[in-house]
C-alpha atoms as one frame of an Amber mdcrd trajectory, in Angstrom:
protein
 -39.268 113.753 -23.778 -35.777 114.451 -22.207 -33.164 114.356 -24.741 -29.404
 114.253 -23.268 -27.093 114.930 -27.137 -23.066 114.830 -26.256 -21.448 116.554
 -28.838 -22.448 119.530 -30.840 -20.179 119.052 -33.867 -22.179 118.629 -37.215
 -23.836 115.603 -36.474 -24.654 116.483 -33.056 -25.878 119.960 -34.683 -27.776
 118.275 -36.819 -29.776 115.878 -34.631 -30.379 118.772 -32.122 -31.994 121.084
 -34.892 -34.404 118.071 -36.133 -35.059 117.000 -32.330 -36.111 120.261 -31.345
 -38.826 120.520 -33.871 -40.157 117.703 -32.156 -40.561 120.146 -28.550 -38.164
 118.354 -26.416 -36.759 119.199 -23.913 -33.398 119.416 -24.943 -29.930 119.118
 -23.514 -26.350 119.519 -25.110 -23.241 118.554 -23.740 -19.669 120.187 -25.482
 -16.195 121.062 -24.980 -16.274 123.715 -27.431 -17.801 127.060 -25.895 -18.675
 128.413 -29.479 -20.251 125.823 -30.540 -22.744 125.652 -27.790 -23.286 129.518
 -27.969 -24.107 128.739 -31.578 -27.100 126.372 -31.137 -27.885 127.995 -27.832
 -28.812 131.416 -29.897 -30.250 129.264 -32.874 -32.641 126.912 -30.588 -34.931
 126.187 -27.477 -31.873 123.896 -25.834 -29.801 123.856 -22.964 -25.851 124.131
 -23.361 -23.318 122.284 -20.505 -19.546 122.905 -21.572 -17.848 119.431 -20.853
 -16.890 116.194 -21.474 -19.656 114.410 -22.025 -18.118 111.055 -21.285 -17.462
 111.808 -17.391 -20.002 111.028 -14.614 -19.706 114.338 -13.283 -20.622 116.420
 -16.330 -23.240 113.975 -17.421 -25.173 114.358 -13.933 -24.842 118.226 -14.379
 -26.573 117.869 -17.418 -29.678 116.307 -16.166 -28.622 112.614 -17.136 -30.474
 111.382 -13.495 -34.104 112.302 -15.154 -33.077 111.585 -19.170 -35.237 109.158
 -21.612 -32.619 109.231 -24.193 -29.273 109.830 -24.597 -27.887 110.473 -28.162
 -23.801 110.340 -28.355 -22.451 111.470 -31.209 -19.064 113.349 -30.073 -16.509
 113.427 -32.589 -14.561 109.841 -31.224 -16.207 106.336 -31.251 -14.233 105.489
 -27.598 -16.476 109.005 -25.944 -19.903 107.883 -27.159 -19.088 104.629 -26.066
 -17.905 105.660 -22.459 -20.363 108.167 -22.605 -23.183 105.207 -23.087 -21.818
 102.582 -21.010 -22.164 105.148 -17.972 -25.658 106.649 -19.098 -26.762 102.607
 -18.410 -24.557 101.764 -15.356 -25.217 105.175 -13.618 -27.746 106.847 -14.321
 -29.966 103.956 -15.741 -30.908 106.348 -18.835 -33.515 104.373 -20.282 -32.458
 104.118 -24.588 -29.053 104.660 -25.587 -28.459 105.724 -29.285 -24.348 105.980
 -30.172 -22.584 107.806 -33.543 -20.080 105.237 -34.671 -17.486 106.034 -37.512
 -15.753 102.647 -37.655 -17.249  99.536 -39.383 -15.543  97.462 -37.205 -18.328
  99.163 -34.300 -21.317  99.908 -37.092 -21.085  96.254 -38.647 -21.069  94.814
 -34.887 -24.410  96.323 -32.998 -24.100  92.935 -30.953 -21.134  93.409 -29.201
 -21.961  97.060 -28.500 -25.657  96.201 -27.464 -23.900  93.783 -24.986 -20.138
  95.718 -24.141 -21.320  99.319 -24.022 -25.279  98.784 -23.648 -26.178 100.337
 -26.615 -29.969 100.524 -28.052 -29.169 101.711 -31.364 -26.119 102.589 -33.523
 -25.938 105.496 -35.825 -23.519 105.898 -38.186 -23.940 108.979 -40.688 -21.509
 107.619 -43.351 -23.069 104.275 -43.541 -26.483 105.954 -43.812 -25.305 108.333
 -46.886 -23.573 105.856 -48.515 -26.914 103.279 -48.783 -28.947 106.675 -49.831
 -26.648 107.380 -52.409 -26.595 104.120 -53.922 -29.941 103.945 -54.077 -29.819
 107.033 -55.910 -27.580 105.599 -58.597 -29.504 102.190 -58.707 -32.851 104.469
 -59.171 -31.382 107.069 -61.546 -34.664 108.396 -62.909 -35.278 109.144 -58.396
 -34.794 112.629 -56.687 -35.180 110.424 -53.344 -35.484 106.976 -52.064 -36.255
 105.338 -48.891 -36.804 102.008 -47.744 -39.695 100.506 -45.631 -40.999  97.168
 -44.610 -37.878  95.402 -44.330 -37.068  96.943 -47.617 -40.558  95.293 -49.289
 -41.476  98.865 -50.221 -39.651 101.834 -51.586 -41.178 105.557 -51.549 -39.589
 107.279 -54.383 -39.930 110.864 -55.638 -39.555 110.676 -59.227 -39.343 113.601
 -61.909 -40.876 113.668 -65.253 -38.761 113.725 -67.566 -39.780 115.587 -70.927
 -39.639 112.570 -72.852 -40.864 110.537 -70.201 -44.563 108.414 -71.420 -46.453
 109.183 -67.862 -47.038 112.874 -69.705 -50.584 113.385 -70.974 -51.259 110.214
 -68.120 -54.615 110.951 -66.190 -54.270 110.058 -62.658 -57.719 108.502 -61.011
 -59.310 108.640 -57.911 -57.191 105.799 -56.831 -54.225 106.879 -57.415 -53.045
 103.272 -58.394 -53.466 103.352 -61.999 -50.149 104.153 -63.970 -48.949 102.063
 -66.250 -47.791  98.073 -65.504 -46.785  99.316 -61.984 -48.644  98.292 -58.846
 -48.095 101.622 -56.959 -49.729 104.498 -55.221 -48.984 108.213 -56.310 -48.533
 109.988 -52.402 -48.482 113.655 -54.044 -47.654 115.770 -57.053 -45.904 118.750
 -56.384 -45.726 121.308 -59.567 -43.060 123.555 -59.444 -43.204 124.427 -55.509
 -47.008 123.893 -55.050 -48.353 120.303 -53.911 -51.589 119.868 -56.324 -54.542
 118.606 -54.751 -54.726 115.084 -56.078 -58.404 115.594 -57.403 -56.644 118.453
 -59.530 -53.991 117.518 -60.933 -55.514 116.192 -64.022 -53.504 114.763 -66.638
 -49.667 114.141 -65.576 -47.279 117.355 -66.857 -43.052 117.587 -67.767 -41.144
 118.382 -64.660 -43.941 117.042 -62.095 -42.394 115.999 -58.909 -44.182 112.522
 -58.213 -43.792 110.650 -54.786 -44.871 106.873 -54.952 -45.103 104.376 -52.780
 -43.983 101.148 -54.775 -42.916  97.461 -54.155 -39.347  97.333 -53.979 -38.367
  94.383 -56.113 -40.685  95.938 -58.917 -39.198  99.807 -58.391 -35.995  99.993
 -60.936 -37.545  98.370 -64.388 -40.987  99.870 -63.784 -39.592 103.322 -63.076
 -37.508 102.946 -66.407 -40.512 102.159 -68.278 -41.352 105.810 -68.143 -38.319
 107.106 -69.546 -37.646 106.527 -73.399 -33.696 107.052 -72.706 -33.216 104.004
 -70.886 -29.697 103.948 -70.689 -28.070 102.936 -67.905 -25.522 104.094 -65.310
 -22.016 102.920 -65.742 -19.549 105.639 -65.706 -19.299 107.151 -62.522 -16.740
 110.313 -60.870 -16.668 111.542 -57.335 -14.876 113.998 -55.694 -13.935 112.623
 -52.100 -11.967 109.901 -50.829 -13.452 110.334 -47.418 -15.211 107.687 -45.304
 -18.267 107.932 -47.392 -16.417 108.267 -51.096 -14.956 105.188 -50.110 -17.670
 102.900 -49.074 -19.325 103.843 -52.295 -16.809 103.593 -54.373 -16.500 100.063
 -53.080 -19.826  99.037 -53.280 -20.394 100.270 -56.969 -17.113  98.836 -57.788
 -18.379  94.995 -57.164 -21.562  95.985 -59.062 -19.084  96.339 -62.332 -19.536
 100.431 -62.423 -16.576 102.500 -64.404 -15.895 104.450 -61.332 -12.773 107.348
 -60.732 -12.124 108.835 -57.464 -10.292 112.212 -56.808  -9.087 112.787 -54.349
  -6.852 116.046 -52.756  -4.628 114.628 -50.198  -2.049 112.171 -51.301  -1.649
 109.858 -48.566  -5.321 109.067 -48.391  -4.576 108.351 -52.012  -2.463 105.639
 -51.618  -4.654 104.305 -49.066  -7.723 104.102 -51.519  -5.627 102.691 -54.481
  -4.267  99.854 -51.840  -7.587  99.216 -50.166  -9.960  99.466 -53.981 -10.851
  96.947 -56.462  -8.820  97.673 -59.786 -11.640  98.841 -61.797 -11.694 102.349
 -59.406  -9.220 104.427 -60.657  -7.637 106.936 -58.158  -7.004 110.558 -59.100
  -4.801 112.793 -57.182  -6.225 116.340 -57.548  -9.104 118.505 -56.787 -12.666
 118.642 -57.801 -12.733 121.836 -58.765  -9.610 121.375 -60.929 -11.320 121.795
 -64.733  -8.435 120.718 -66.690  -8.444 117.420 -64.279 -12.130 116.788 -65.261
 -12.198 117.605 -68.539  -9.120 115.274 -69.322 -10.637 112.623 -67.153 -13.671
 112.289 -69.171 -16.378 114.229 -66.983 -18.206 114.979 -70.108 -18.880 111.219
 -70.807 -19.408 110.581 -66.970 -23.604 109.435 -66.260 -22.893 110.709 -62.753
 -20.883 113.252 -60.641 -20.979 112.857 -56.481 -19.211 115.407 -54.683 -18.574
 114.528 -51.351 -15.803 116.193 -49.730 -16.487 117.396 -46.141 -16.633 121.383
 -47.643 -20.229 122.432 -49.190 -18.694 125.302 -50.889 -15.885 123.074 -52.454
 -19.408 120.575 -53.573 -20.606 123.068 -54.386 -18.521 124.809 -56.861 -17.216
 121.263 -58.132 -20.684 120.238 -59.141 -21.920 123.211 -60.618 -18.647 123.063
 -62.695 -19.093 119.244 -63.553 -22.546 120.015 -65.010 -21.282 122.867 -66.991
 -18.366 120.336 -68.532 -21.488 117.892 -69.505 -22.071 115.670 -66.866 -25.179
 113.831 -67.155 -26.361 114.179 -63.693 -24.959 116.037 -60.657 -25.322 115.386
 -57.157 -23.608 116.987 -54.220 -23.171 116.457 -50.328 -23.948 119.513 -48.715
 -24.687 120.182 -44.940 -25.875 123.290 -44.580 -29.669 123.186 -44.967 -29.512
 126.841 -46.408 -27.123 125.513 -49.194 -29.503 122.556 -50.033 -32.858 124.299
 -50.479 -30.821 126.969 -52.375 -29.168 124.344 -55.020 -32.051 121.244 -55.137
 -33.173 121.670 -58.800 -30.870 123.596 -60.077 -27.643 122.650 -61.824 -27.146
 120.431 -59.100 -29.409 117.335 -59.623 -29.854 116.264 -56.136 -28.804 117.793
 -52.846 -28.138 115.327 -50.670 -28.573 116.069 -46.488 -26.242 113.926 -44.190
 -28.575 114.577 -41.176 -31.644 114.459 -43.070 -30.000 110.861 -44.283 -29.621
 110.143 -40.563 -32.481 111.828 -39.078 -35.151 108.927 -39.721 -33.108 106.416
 -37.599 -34.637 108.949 -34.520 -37.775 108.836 -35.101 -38.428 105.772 -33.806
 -36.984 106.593 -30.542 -38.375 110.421 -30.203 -41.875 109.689 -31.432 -42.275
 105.848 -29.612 -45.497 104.126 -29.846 -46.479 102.541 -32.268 -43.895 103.844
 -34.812 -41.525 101.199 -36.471 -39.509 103.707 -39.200 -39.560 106.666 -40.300
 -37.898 109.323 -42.896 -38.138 112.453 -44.104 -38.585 113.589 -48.119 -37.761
 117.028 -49.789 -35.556 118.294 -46.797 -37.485 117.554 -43.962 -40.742 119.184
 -45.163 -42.655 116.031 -45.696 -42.615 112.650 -43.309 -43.457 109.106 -44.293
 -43.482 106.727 -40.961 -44.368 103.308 -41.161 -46.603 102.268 -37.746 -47.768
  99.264 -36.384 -51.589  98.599 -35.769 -51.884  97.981 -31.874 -55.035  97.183
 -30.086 -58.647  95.753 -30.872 -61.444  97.602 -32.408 -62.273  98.391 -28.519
 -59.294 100.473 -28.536 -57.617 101.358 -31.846 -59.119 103.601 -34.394 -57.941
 101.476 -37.341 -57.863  97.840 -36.004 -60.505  95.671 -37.891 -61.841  98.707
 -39.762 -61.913  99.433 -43.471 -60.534 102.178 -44.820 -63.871 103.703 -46.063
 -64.210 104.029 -42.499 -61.342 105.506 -41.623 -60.562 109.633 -42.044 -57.027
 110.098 -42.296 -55.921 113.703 -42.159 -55.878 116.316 -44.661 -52.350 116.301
 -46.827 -51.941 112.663 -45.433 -52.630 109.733 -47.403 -52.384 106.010 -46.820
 -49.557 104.166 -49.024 -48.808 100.871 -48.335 -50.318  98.008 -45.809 -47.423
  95.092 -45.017 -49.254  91.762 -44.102 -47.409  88.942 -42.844 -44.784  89.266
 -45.602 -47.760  90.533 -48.175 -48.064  94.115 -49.856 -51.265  95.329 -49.726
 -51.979  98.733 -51.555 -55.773  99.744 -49.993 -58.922 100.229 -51.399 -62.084
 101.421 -49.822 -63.368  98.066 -48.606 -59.514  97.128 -47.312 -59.796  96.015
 -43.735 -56.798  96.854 -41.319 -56.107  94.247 -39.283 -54.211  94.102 -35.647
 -50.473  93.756 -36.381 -50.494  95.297 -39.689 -48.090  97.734 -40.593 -49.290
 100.868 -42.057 -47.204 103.247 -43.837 -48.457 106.661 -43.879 -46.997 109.975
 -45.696 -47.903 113.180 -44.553 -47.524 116.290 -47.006 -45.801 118.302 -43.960
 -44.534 117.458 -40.358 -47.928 118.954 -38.554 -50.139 116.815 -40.509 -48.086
 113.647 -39.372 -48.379 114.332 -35.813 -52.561 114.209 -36.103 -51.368 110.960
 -37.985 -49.838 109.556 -35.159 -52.824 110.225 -32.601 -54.862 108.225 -34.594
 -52.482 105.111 -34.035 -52.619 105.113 -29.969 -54.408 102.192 -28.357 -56.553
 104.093 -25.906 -58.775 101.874 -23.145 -61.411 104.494 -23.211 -61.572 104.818
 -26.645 -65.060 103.866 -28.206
């Protein structure tokens, strides 16, 4: 596929990195010489120095012959222009757009019909959901959503005092306790266990289930004895996406303080919050602020200033000053790997936040979602069955009958508004959608094969 990307700023860095581990052909379009040099040394890809919202520099980049054009400059007006010419001109075929404002990100409407575009993404609104999900699941390393949000996949880690310890896992996979959900994989320490190995359930597993949504929080807490839940919450950031979290949490009653290092923007959040947010004019890496503020009784830290080293150092300080759990916004996917697990809780990945709203669009077919878990190294993509048994591999077939791939496993089947978690004898039916997770990003592409309606199949 020919990818057109204008703008190679972090997002547009981002998106290019995950996109070219896909073997596209890719294209980037920036007015910033360095930053093209950058991901021109890093990566497969093209570089055009530009504006990528004029005809001129569009059509030097190859825009006559793209199948998708991804705009995620730094300003919402230049991904628009950008988009509304990719349609009108060139007749580029889907049209994703980066969008900051929620006046653009809460309207897809008006830009599908104004600006013709297919599909918005909008990083901050993306982290913000992932981290509240984090906070409503606080026993989860990871959450994503499928099905229309019917079904959750959630890595979970054992606690010490947590009751799934000692628990023997079957060859199902379905049987833990009062919870209708499948166990995906069990990684120990940094090693995935064969599921027929992994015996009886050990402190400090990694678990990744595939569970019914509306059943996830309660069941989840089941398995820890502390059941105490979140309520007191600090973050360091009054950006875009400190913001919208802080104002969703707030009308969900939590205890919430906000610090934040510029003053103006201080103002702004104490004018535009509820009253139970308090705003804190300092720095997150201030210790005398925290420790006067209470960070020692705090359930959760979130640093999300746009500096990983200033996340960084603020989180590793906040869980030294006895915050309960730590998590921290950090972009560079050196930084992540480096800090997951250790005093930091959870490192969270803007573009591996944003990254499943591609997939769709870059692998086609019949894929309906997709996301990626533990930093990109493992996919779970929910598909749709297409065809007849005269031309599908899975329609009308049971899953006895069916050999997925190795490190791949079958989670969930969504029926006509019905959760369906297979058995042997479980017939897949036409228009099913199957949700698949694949151990590692190779395995998920044989996945994938086995989904396309072929008229010569038999």
């Amino acid at each position: 596929m020919k990818i057109l990307i204008i703008g190679a700023g972090r997002v547009g860095s981002s998106v290019a990195e995950n996109l070219v581990s896909e073997q596209n052909d890719i294209t980037v379009v920036d007015t910033n010489p360095d930053r093209l040099a950058y991901l021109q040394e890093r990566f497969d890809l093209r570089g055009v120095l530009g504006d990528g919202s004029l005809p001129d520099v569009l059509e030097e980049a190859g825009a006559n012959d793209t199948d998708l054009l991804v705009a995620c400059a730094a300003t919402d007006a230049s991904n628009l222009v950008a988009c509304t010419i990719a349609r009108d001109v060139f007749n580029i075929p889907r049209r994703i757009v980066r969008v900051r404002g929620p006046s653009y990100s809460d309207n897809p409407e008006l830009l599908a019909e104004s600006f013709g575009v297919d599909y918005i993404i909008s990083p901050e609104k993306s982290v913000t959901q992932y981290l509240y999900s984090l906070i409503e699941f606080p026993e989860a390393l990871q959450v994503v959503e499928f099905a229309q949000g019917r079904v959750s996949v959630v890595i979970l880690k054992v606690g010490r005092k947590s009751s799934l310890i000692g628990h023997q896992i079957d060859e199902t996979h379905l049987n833990l306790p009062n919870l209708n959900t499948r166990i995906l994989e069990v990684m120990r320490g940094e090693i995935s266990i064969p599921m027929n190995r992994v015996g009886a359930i050990q402190a400090n597993d990694e678990l990744v289930l595939a569970i019914d949504t509306r059943q996830a929080r309660e069941s989840i807490a089941s398995f820890h004895k502390e059941k105490k839940r979140i309520r007191s919450i600090m973050i360091a950031g009054g950006g875009n996406i400190g913001y919208r979290l802080a104002k969703e949490l707030a009308e969900e009653n939590y205890n919430i303080r906000i610090i934040e290092s510029n003053k103006a923007r201080c103002q702004w959040l104490a004018s535009m919050l509820p009253e139970n947010v308090l705003v804190l004019h300092g720095n997150g890496t201030d210790e005398s602020l925290l420790e006067s503020e209470g960070i020692a009784e705090m359930d959760t830290w979130l640093a999300l200033t746009n500096d990983d080293e200033d996340n960084i150092m603020s989180s590793l300080l906040a869980k030294r000053l006895g915050a309960r759990k730590v998590i921290a916004l950090i972009s560079r996917q050196a930084y992540g790997e480096l800090m997951q697990g250790s005093m930091i809780d959870i490192a969270v990945s803007p573009a591996q936040a944003t990254i499943g709203a591609l997939l769709r669009d870059v692998r086609q077919g019949a894929v309906v979602a997709g996301h990626r878990l533990r930093r990109g190294a493992a996919e779970v993509i929910e598909f749709e069955v297409l065809g007849d048994i005269s031309s599908s591999k899975l329609a009308d077939r049971s899953v006895k009958d069916i050999q997925f791939p190795k490190f791949s496993t079958l989670a969930v089947i969504f029926r006509e508004g019905y959760l369906i978690m297979p058995e042997p004898d479980t017939v897949i039916r036409q228009g099913d959608h199957v949700i698949v997770y694949a151990a590692n990003r190779e395995t998920m592409k044989k996945v994938e094969k086995m989904f396309q309606v072929s008229a010569m199949f038999v």
